[in-house]
Short mmCIF file of C-alpha atoms in Angstrom, two decimals:
data_model
loop_
_atom_site.label_atom_id
_atom_site.label_comp_id
_atom_site.label_asym_id
_atom_site.label_seq_id
_atom_site.Cartn_x
_atom_site.Cartn_y
_atom_site.Cartn_z
CA MET A 212 0.07 0.02 0.01
CA SER A 213 2.51 2.56 -1.24
CA ASN A 214 -0.12 5.36 -1.72
CA CYS A 215 -1.71 4.81 1.68
CA ALA A 216 -0.04 7.76 3.28
CA ASP A 217 -1.16 9.94 0.35
CA LEU A 218 -4.72 8.72 0.66
CA ALA A 219 -4.80 9.75 4.31
CA GLY A 220 -3.40 13.16 3.24
CA ARG A 221 -6.03 13.47 0.62
CA LEU A 222 -8.78 12.60 3.06
CA ALA A 223 -7.42 15.11 5.51
CA ALA A 224 -7.66 17.76 2.85
CA ASP A 225 -11.09 16.74 1.42
CA VAL A 226 -13.12 13.82 2.90
CA ASP A 227 -15.80 13.94 0.36
CA GLY A 228 -13.35 14.21 -2.51
CA ALA A 229 -11.29 11.22 -1.42
CA PHE A 230 -13.85 8.96 0.21
CA ALA A 231 -14.67 7.01 -2.97
CA GLU A 232 -10.93 6.31 -3.16
CA LEU A 233 -11.03 4.93 0.34
CA LEU A 234 -13.80 2.61 -0.64
CA ALA A 235 -11.92 1.35 -3.76
CA ALA A 236 -8.70 0.89 -1.87
CA HIS A 237 -10.00 -0.86 1.23
CA GLY A 238 -13.61 -2.16 0.41
CA SER A 239 -12.19 -5.64 -0.20
CA ALA A 240 -10.20 -5.79 3.11
CA VAL A 241 -13.21 -4.62 5.08
CA TYR A 242 -15.68 -6.81 3.31
CA THR A 243 -13.39 -9.88 3.47
CA THR A 244 -12.81 -9.37 7.31
CA ALA A 245 -16.66 -9.10 7.82
CA LEU A 246 -17.35 -12.12 5.69
CA ARG A 247 -14.59 -14.48 6.98
CA VAL A 248 -14.64 -13.91 10.79
CA SER A 249 -18.36 -14.19 10.95
CA ARG A 250 -20.74 -17.13 11.46
CA GLN A 251 -23.30 -14.96 9.71
CA PRO A 252 -21.72 -14.20 6.41
CA ALA A 253 -25.05 -12.82 5.11
CA ASP A 254 -24.57 -9.85 7.37
CA ALA A 255 -21.09 -9.11 5.99
CA GLU A 256 -22.35 -6.43 3.55
CA ASP A 257 -24.23 -4.60 6.33
CA VAL A 258 -21.26 -4.72 8.57
CA ALA A 259 -18.92 -3.53 5.79
CA ALA A 260 -21.44 -0.73 4.84
CA GLU A 261 -21.64 0.30 8.49
CA THR A 262 -17.88 0.33 8.84
CA PHE A 263 -17.52 2.92 6.11
CA ALA A 264 -20.50 5.02 7.51
CA ARG A 265 -18.77 5.11 10.89
CA ALA A 266 -15.41 5.84 9.19
CA TYR A 267 -16.96 8.75 7.27
CA ALA A 268 -18.61 10.23 10.32
CA ALA A 269 -15.21 10.04 12.20
CA LEU A 270 -13.28 11.55 9.32
CA ARG A 271 -15.68 14.44 9.10
CA GLY A 272 -15.10 15.16 12.78
CA TYR A 273 -11.27 14.65 12.92
CA PRO A 274 -8.95 17.55 12.63
CA PRO A 275 -6.72 17.14 9.45
CA GLU A 276 -3.57 16.22 11.38
CA ARG A 277 -5.42 13.33 13.03
CA THR A 278 -6.68 12.01 9.72
CA ARG A 279 -3.22 12.45 8.17
CA ALA A 280 -1.75 10.17 10.88
CA LEU A 281 -4.18 7.39 10.52
CA ARG A 282 -3.08 4.02 9.29
CA LEU A 283 -6.22 3.47 7.27
CA ARG A 284 -6.40 -0.28 6.81
CA PRO A 285 -5.92 -1.28 10.47
CA TRP A 286 -8.16 1.58 11.52
CA LEU A 287 -11.03 0.35 9.24
CA VAL A 288 -10.60 -3.19 10.09
CA THR A 289 -10.68 -2.41 13.83
CA ILE A 290 -14.10 -0.69 13.22
CA THR A 291 -15.29 -3.69 11.26
CA LEU A 292 -14.36 -6.16 14.03
CA ASN A 293 -15.98 -3.94 16.74
CA LEU A 294 -19.26 -3.73 14.78
CA TRP A 295 -19.09 -7.65 14.17
CA ARG A 296 -18.52 -8.33 17.86
CA ASN A 297 -21.60 -6.11 18.87
CA GLN A 298 -23.72 -7.78 16.23
CA ALA A 299 -22.53 -11.29 17.31
CA ARG A 300 -23.26 -10.52 20.86
CA ALA A 301 -26.77 -9.20 19.91
CA ALA A 302 -27.37 -12.32 17.92
CA ASP A 303 -26.28 -14.52 20.91
CA ARG A 304 -28.99 -12.84 23.01
CA ARG A 305 -31.67 -13.76 20.44
CA PRO A 306 -33.84 -16.51 21.87
CA THR A 307 -33.77 -18.78 18.75
CA VAL A 308 -30.71 -20.72 17.63
CA VAL A 309 -29.36 -19.27 14.54
CA ALA A 310 -28.13 -21.79 12.09
CA LEU A 311 -24.57 -21.44 10.59
CA ASP A 312 -25.20 -19.69 7.45
CA ARG A 313 -22.81 -20.22 4.69
CA ALA A 314 -22.83 -17.76 1.77
CA ALA A 315 -22.58 -19.24 -1.63
CA GLU A 316 -18.94 -19.05 -2.79
CA PRO A 317 -18.53 -17.16 -6.12
CA PRO A 318 -17.16 -19.35 -8.84
CA ASP A 319 -13.59 -18.85 -10.12
CA PRO A 320 -13.76 -17.43 -13.66
CA THR A 321 -10.27 -18.80 -14.57
CA SER A 322 -11.23 -22.56 -14.25
CA GLY A 323 -13.68 -24.93 -15.86
CA PRO A 324 -16.96 -26.17 -14.49
CA GLU A 325 -15.64 -29.33 -12.72
CA GLN A 326 -12.66 -27.57 -11.26
CA GLN A 327 -15.00 -24.73 -10.19
CA ALA A 328 -17.24 -27.08 -8.35
CA LEU A 329 -14.27 -28.51 -6.56
CA ASP A 330 -12.83 -25.04 -5.82
CA VAL A 331 -16.14 -23.76 -4.48
CA ASP A 332 -16.41 -26.83 -2.23
CA ASP A 333 -12.83 -26.35 -1.01
CA ARG A 334 -13.35 -22.82 -0.28
CA ALA A 335 -16.64 -23.29 1.47
CA ARG A 336 -15.12 -26.04 3.54
CA LEU A 337 -12.03 -23.94 4.42
CA ALA A 338 -14.39 -20.98 5.26
CA GLY A 339 -16.40 -23.30 7.49
CA LEU A 340 -13.31 -24.49 9.35
CA LEU A 341 -12.15 -20.87 9.96
CA VAL A 342 -15.28 -20.04 11.78
CA ASP A 343 -14.74 -23.03 14.09
CA LEU A 344 -11.39 -21.66 15.29
CA PRO A 345 -11.30 -19.88 18.67
CA GLU A 346 -11.81 -16.10 18.04
CA PRO A 347 -8.31 -14.67 18.45
CA GLN A 348 -6.81 -17.40 16.25
CA ARG A 349 -9.52 -16.91 13.62
CA VAL A 350 -9.16 -13.11 13.55
CA ALA A 351 -5.31 -13.36 13.33
CA VAL A 352 -5.22 -15.91 10.57
CA VAL A 353 -7.97 -14.14 8.53
CA LEU A 354 -6.23 -10.74 8.78
CA ARG A 355 -2.86 -12.22 7.93
CA HIS A 356 -3.57 -14.82 5.20
CA VAL A 357 -6.92 -13.92 3.81
CA VAL A 358 -6.86 -10.06 4.01
CA GLY A 359 -3.03 -9.95 3.78
CA MET A 360 -2.21 -7.62 6.55
CA THR A 361 1.21 -7.34 8.17
CA HIS A 362 1.98 -8.64 11.73
CA ALA A 363 2.41 -4.96 12.83
CA GLU A 364 -0.94 -3.97 11.46
CA ILE A 365 -2.61 -6.98 13.16
CA SER A 366 -0.89 -6.41 16.44
CA THR A 367 -2.52 -2.77 16.24
CA VAL A 368 -5.90 -4.17 15.46
CA MET A 369 -5.86 -6.90 18.14
CA GLU A 370 -4.11 -4.76 20.74
CA CYS A 371 -1.49 -7.37 21.48
CA PRO A 372 2.33 -7.84 20.81
CA GLU A 373 3.39 -9.17 17.42
CA GLY A 374 4.76 -12.32 19.13
CA THR A 375 1.26 -13.07 20.30
CA VAL A 376 -0.21 -12.35 16.84
CA LYS A 377 2.34 -14.85 15.38
CA SER A 378 1.52 -17.54 17.80
CA HIS A 379 -2.21 -17.19 17.18
CA ILE A 380 -1.60 -17.55 13.51
CA SER A 381 0.65 -20.59 13.77
CA ARG A 382 -1.77 -22.35 16.09
CA ALA A 383 -4.62 -21.53 13.69
CA LEU A 384 -2.63 -22.93 10.72
CA ALA A 385 -1.65 -26.06 12.62
CA ALA A 386 -5.44 -26.63 13.49
CA LEU A 387 -6.43 -26.03 9.84
CA ARG A 388 -3.75 -28.43 8.62
CA THR A 389 -4.88 -31.14 11.06
CA ARG A 390 -8.56 -30.73 10.32
CA LEU A 391 -8.10 -30.49 6.49
CA ALA A 392 -5.57 -33.35 6.40
CA VAL A 393 -8.01 -36.08 7.56
CA PRO A 394 -10.54 -36.55 4.79
CA ALA A 395 -9.15 -34.03 2.29
CA THR A 396 -5.78 -35.67 1.50
CA GLU A 397 -7.26 -37.75 -1.31
CA VAL A 398 -9.18 -34.78 -2.86
CA ARG A 399 -6.03 -32.71 -2.71
CA HIS A 400 -3.93 -35.50 -4.16
CA CYS A 401 -6.28 -35.80 -7.14
CA LYS A 402 -6.06 -32.04 -7.69
CA GLU A 403 -2.32 -32.02 -7.68
CA VAL A 404 -2.06 -34.80 -10.18
CA ARG A 405 -4.61 -33.11 -12.43
CA SER A 406 -3.23 -29.58 -12.53
CA MET B 32 2.35 -31.44 1.55
CA THR B 33 4.37 -28.34 2.10
CA GLU B 34 4.38 -25.75 4.85
CA GLU B 35 2.75 -23.44 2.30
CA TRP B 36 -0.46 -25.35 2.70
CA PRO B 37 -3.12 -23.98 3.42
CA MET B 38 -1.79 -20.42 3.20
CA ARG B 39 -2.32 -20.14 -0.53
CA GLN B 40 -5.88 -21.63 -0.22
CA LEU B 41 -6.60 -18.86 2.37
CA THR B 42 -5.71 -16.09 0.03
CA HIS B 43 -8.42 -17.38 -2.22
CA LEU B 44 -11.04 -16.53 0.36
CA ARG B 45 -10.42 -12.79 -0.14
CA THR B 46 -13.64 -11.48 -1.57
CA ASP B 47 -14.59 -8.13 -3.14
CA PRO B 48 -17.79 -6.52 -1.93
CA PRO B 49 -20.71 -6.91 -4.30
CA VAL B 50 -20.91 -4.63 -7.43
CA GLY B 51 -22.52 -1.37 -6.39
CA PHE B 52 -21.39 -1.61 -2.73
CA ALA B 53 -19.37 1.66 -3.03
CA ALA B 54 -22.20 3.49 -4.72
CA GLN B 55 -24.57 2.42 -2.05
CA VAL B 56 -22.18 3.63 0.77
CA LEU B 57 -21.56 6.92 -1.01
CA ARG B 58 -25.34 7.48 -1.18
CA ALA B 59 -25.96 6.49 2.33
CA VAL B 60 -23.37 8.85 3.78
CA GLY B 61 -24.39 11.68 1.53
CA VAL B 62 -21.12 12.30 -0.25
CA PRO B 63 -21.88 14.44 -3.27
CA VAL B 64 -20.84 12.80 -6.48
CA GLY B 65 -20.39 14.42 -9.90
CA ASP B 66 -22.37 13.37 -12.90
CA ASP B 67 -20.98 11.46 -15.89
CA ARG B 68 -21.80 11.92 -19.56
CA VAL B 69 -22.61 8.98 -22.00
CA VAL B 70 -22.51 8.33 -25.72
CA LEU B 71 -23.84 5.53 -27.72
CA VAL B 72 -21.35 4.58 -30.44
CA GLU B 73 -20.59 1.89 -32.96
CA GLY B 74 -18.21 -0.70 -31.58
CA PRO B 75 -16.52 -3.72 -33.14
CA VAL B 76 -19.44 -6.11 -32.32
CA GLY B 77 -22.47 -3.83 -32.14
CA GLN B 78 -23.14 -0.48 -30.42
CA VAL B 79 -21.73 0.29 -27.04
CA PHE B 80 -22.62 2.83 -24.38
CA VAL B 81 -19.55 4.59 -23.12
CA ALA B 82 -19.75 6.81 -19.96
CA TYR B 83 -17.01 9.34 -19.14
CA ASN B 84 -16.13 12.35 -17.00
CA ASP B 85 -13.32 14.82 -16.78
CA ALA B 86 -10.87 12.18 -15.48
CA GLY B 87 -11.61 9.73 -18.33
CA ILE B 88 -13.85 6.88 -19.43
CA CYS B 89 -15.35 5.04 -16.47
CA HIS B 90 -17.99 2.63 -17.91
CA VAL B 91 -18.52 0.65 -21.07
CA ALA B 92 -21.43 -1.66 -21.73
CA ALA B 93 -22.61 -3.48 -24.81
CA ALA B 94 -25.84 -1.88 -26.00
CA ALA B 95 -27.20 -5.40 -26.32
CA VAL B 96 -27.08 -6.20 -22.57
CA VAL B 97 -29.47 -3.27 -21.93
CA ASP B 98 -31.44 -3.79 -25.12
CA GLY B 99 -30.08 -0.55 -26.51
CA ASP B 100 -32.09 1.39 -23.82
CA PRO B 101 -30.31 4.56 -22.35
CA ASP B 102 -32.44 4.42 -19.35
CA ARG B 103 -31.42 0.96 -18.50
CA PHE B 104 -27.84 1.86 -19.10
CA ALA B 105 -28.35 4.81 -16.65
CA ASP B 106 -29.81 2.42 -14.05
CA ARG B 107 -26.85 0.10 -14.48
CA HIS B 108 -24.49 3.16 -14.16
CA ARG B 109 -26.16 4.57 -11.06
CA ARG B 110 -26.14 1.06 -9.36
CA ARG B 111 -22.54 0.55 -10.01
CA PHE B 112 -21.04 4.13 -9.52
CA GLY B 113 -23.75 5.97 -7.59
CA ARG B 114 -23.71 8.76 -10.23
CA GLU B 115 -26.20 10.08 -12.79
CA VAL B 116 -25.21 9.99 -16.34
CA TRP B 117 -26.40 12.44 -19.02
CA PRO B 118 -26.27 12.18 -22.86
CA ALA B 119 -23.31 13.89 -24.47
CA ASN B 120 -23.11 15.32 -27.91
CA GLU B 121 -19.48 14.42 -28.46
CA PRO B 122 -17.60 11.16 -27.77
CA PRO B 123 -14.47 11.69 -25.59
CA PRO B 124 -11.35 12.35 -27.73
CA GLY B 125 -9.80 9.24 -29.20
CA LEU B 126 -12.74 6.91 -28.52
CA LEU B 127 -13.75 6.18 -32.01
CA PRO B 128 -10.23 5.45 -33.40
CA ALA B 129 -9.64 3.18 -30.30
CA LEU B 130 -12.82 1.19 -30.99
CA ARG B 131 -11.87 0.87 -34.64
CA THR B 132 -8.23 -0.31 -34.24
CA GLY B 133 -8.77 -2.16 -30.94
CA ARG B 134 -6.02 -0.18 -29.20
CA GLY B 135 -7.38 1.52 -26.11
CA SER B 136 -4.04 2.13 -24.33
CA ASP B 137 -3.89 5.95 -25.21
CA LEU B 138 -7.32 6.74 -23.77
CA ALA B 139 -7.75 8.32 -20.40
CA TYR B 140 -9.68 6.18 -17.93
CA ASP B 141 -11.31 6.84 -14.62
CA LEU B 142 -10.72 3.68 -12.81
CA THR B 143 -11.25 5.06 -9.32
CA SER B 144 -14.14 2.65 -8.67
CA VAL B 145 -11.77 -0.41 -8.59
CA SER B 146 -8.89 -1.39 -6.22
CA ALA B 147 -5.22 -0.77 -6.99
CA PHE B 148 -4.86 -4.50 -7.63
CA ALA B 149 -7.62 -4.43 -10.15
CA ARG B 150 -6.13 -1.30 -11.79
CA ALA B 151 -2.85 -3.11 -12.20
CA VAL B 152 -4.63 -6.07 -13.71
CA LEU B 153 -6.41 -3.77 -16.19
CA ARG B 154 -3.24 -1.91 -17.01
CA ALA B 155 -1.62 -5.25 -17.82
CA ALA B 156 -4.55 -6.23 -20.15
CA LEU B 157 -4.06 -2.98 -22.06
CA LEU B 158 -0.62 -4.36 -23.06
CA ILE B 159 -2.01 -7.20 -25.12
CA PRO B 160 -2.26 -6.06 -28.68
CA PRO B 161 -5.15 -6.84 -30.97
CA GLY B 162 -4.88 -10.40 -32.63
CA GLU B 163 -3.10 -11.81 -29.67
CA VAL B 164 -4.28 -13.53 -26.42
CA ARG B 165 -2.71 -14.15 -23.00
CA SER B 166 -3.60 -16.37 -20.03
CA TYR B 167 -4.79 -15.37 -16.56
CA GLY B 168 -1.48 -16.69 -15.30
CA TRP B 169 0.40 -14.30 -17.72
CA VAL B 170 -1.49 -11.28 -16.20
CA ALA B 171 -0.80 -12.57 -12.69
CA ARG B 172 2.91 -12.87 -13.44
CA GLU B 173 3.02 -9.52 -15.32
CA ILE B 174 1.78 -7.57 -12.20
CA GLY B 175 4.18 -9.57 -9.93
CA THR B 176 1.67 -11.81 -8.09
CA PRO B 177 2.02 -15.09 -10.00
CA ALA B 178 -0.24 -17.07 -7.47
CA ALA B 179 -3.12 -14.56 -7.89
CA THR B 180 -4.79 -16.07 -10.93
CA ARG B 181 -8.09 -16.28 -9.28
CA ALA B 182 -8.11 -12.68 -8.14
CA VAL B 183 -6.95 -11.67 -11.70
CA GLY B 184 -9.97 -13.53 -13.21
CA SER B 185 -12.25 -11.77 -10.73
CA ALA B 186 -10.78 -8.36 -11.50
CA LEU B 187 -11.09 -8.83 -15.30
CA GLY B 188 -14.66 -10.21 -14.69
CA ARG B 189 -15.48 -6.80 -13.05
CA ASN B 190 -13.76 -4.78 -15.69
CA PRO B 191 -15.85 -1.53 -15.77
CA VAL B 192 -14.49 -0.59 -19.28
CA PRO B 193 -14.60 -3.88 -21.32
CA ILE B 194 -13.75 -3.82 -25.05
CA LEU B 195 -11.59 -0.73 -24.54
CA VAL B 196 -9.37 -2.45 -21.81
CA PRO B 197 -9.30 -5.77 -23.66
CA CYS B 198 -10.12 -8.31 -20.95
CA HIS B 199 -11.50 -10.50 -23.82
CA ARG B 200 -7.83 -11.10 -24.82
CA VAL B 201 -7.29 -13.00 -21.66
CA VAL B 202 -8.21 -16.63 -22.05
CA ARG B 203 -7.73 -19.91 -20.10
CA SER B 204 -4.32 -21.45 -20.43
CA ASP B 205 -5.88 -24.74 -21.63
CA GLY B 206 -7.13 -22.95 -24.83
CA ARG B 207 -10.69 -22.66 -23.64
CA ILE B 208 -12.17 -19.19 -23.95
CA GLY B 209 -13.18 -18.46 -20.40
CA ASP B 210 -15.88 -16.27 -19.07
CA TYR B 211 -16.89 -12.79 -20.36
CA ALA B 212 -19.09 -10.12 -18.88
CA PHE B 213 -21.11 -9.89 -22.09
CA GLY B 214 -21.14 -13.63 -22.69
CA SER B 215 -18.55 -16.10 -24.15
CA ALA B 216 -20.12 -15.73 -27.59
CA MET B 217 -19.25 -11.94 -27.70
CA LYS B 218 -15.74 -12.79 -26.48
CA ARG B 219 -15.31 -15.34 -29.32
CA ASN B 220 -16.66 -12.78 -31.85
CA LEU B 221 -14.27 -10.08 -30.64
CA LEU B 222 -11.24 -12.44 -30.85
CA GLN B 223 -12.25 -13.72 -34.29
CA LEU B 224 -12.59 -10.10 -35.66
CA GLU B 225 -9.20 -9.29 -34.36
CA GLY B 226 -7.82 -12.28 -36.27
CA VAL B 227 -7.32 -14.81 -33.44
CA PRO B 228 -8.30 -18.18 -34.95
CA ALA B 229 -11.11 -19.83 -32.99
CA ALA B 230 -10.15 -22.62 -30.57
CA THR B 231 -6.48 -22.79 -31.19
CA PRO B 232 -5.14 -23.88 -27.89
CA GLN B 233 -1.59 -24.14 -29.21
CA ARG B 234 -1.53 -20.60 -30.24
CA TRP B 235 -2.96 -19.45 -26.98
CA GLU B 236 -0.53 -21.69 -25.15
CA SER B 237 2.43 -20.17 -26.90
CA ALA B 238 1.23 -16.66 -26.08
CA ASP B 239 1.49 -17.84 -22.55
CA ARG B 240 5.24 -18.26 -22.57
#
């Protein structure tokens, strides 16, 4: 994100003028975070939209020097995670048991129909395993390997030292490997031979 | 089974928000957005709507996908960009020659609606001359992220300015034509018009190297 500092500068100078750029630059990180940490992926779009609404309100109120100093991606993702936690807590208080809701995985346009079916299954399965991880592990591994954030950014978001972030991530990966290894080895083997 | 596993699979879970998400947020927070202008012009495979503003061309759609109806194009435009679009008298400079020759690399584009990654993908696609094709993997390597073929496919699939930014010249490395926003048939027609022989995997393969 080489132009990140510039974008914060442009937002400091003119929120309305640069806000569309903020959406284009970080929409995917925010939406992916909301989609992949949640047991209710259907709510991801609302959480992501609310993230940007809060961000906009905050930026309107910040003095320019505060906006200029923002590290935009960790800042936005922190808002996303707070909104998601509030929503998850509210959902927990609801009397009915809410079923695990898995959003349909979009197909991969670069592969053929058979491969697509497999990929979509694989991704749905991996997404399903992610939400079963304990929260700190899930958040850390999603931010690192799905969203693509640095350890430093994640440590800001999770308010813990980088060492702790790394250990959450390696425990999450180990758990995913164990769970994926059991029945998936054959599927994976076939894939490797075919490709 | 390498230590890489399942890191690479995890990157494939990255997902862009639905088309129109940004427009919806901008409307909700009340950010004023400018208007765009639109022209209906003759393209290589039928008429196309081309919307543009002072920064450049921002939206292209085959007239066929909206039944040639300017109101339906305006709806599509509003949903995707959150902006109104008004008929213009003149096409933006360079548009007609670019459509005629299949070379859109000298035009000005407003690609602020897509991510920096998607912009890099589209810029790489602009390097493919008419009459040639490349694979999704070629684009991924060209922009320095060789593993990101899936993300490349998804960025090309959401190309806001197809035909001019020639995402139709990106095909599958096994020689099959791959998806296209306006349908595989139009993709095949475009490639045939540009002189790419139909279903020639070998040729497409060689373009990959």
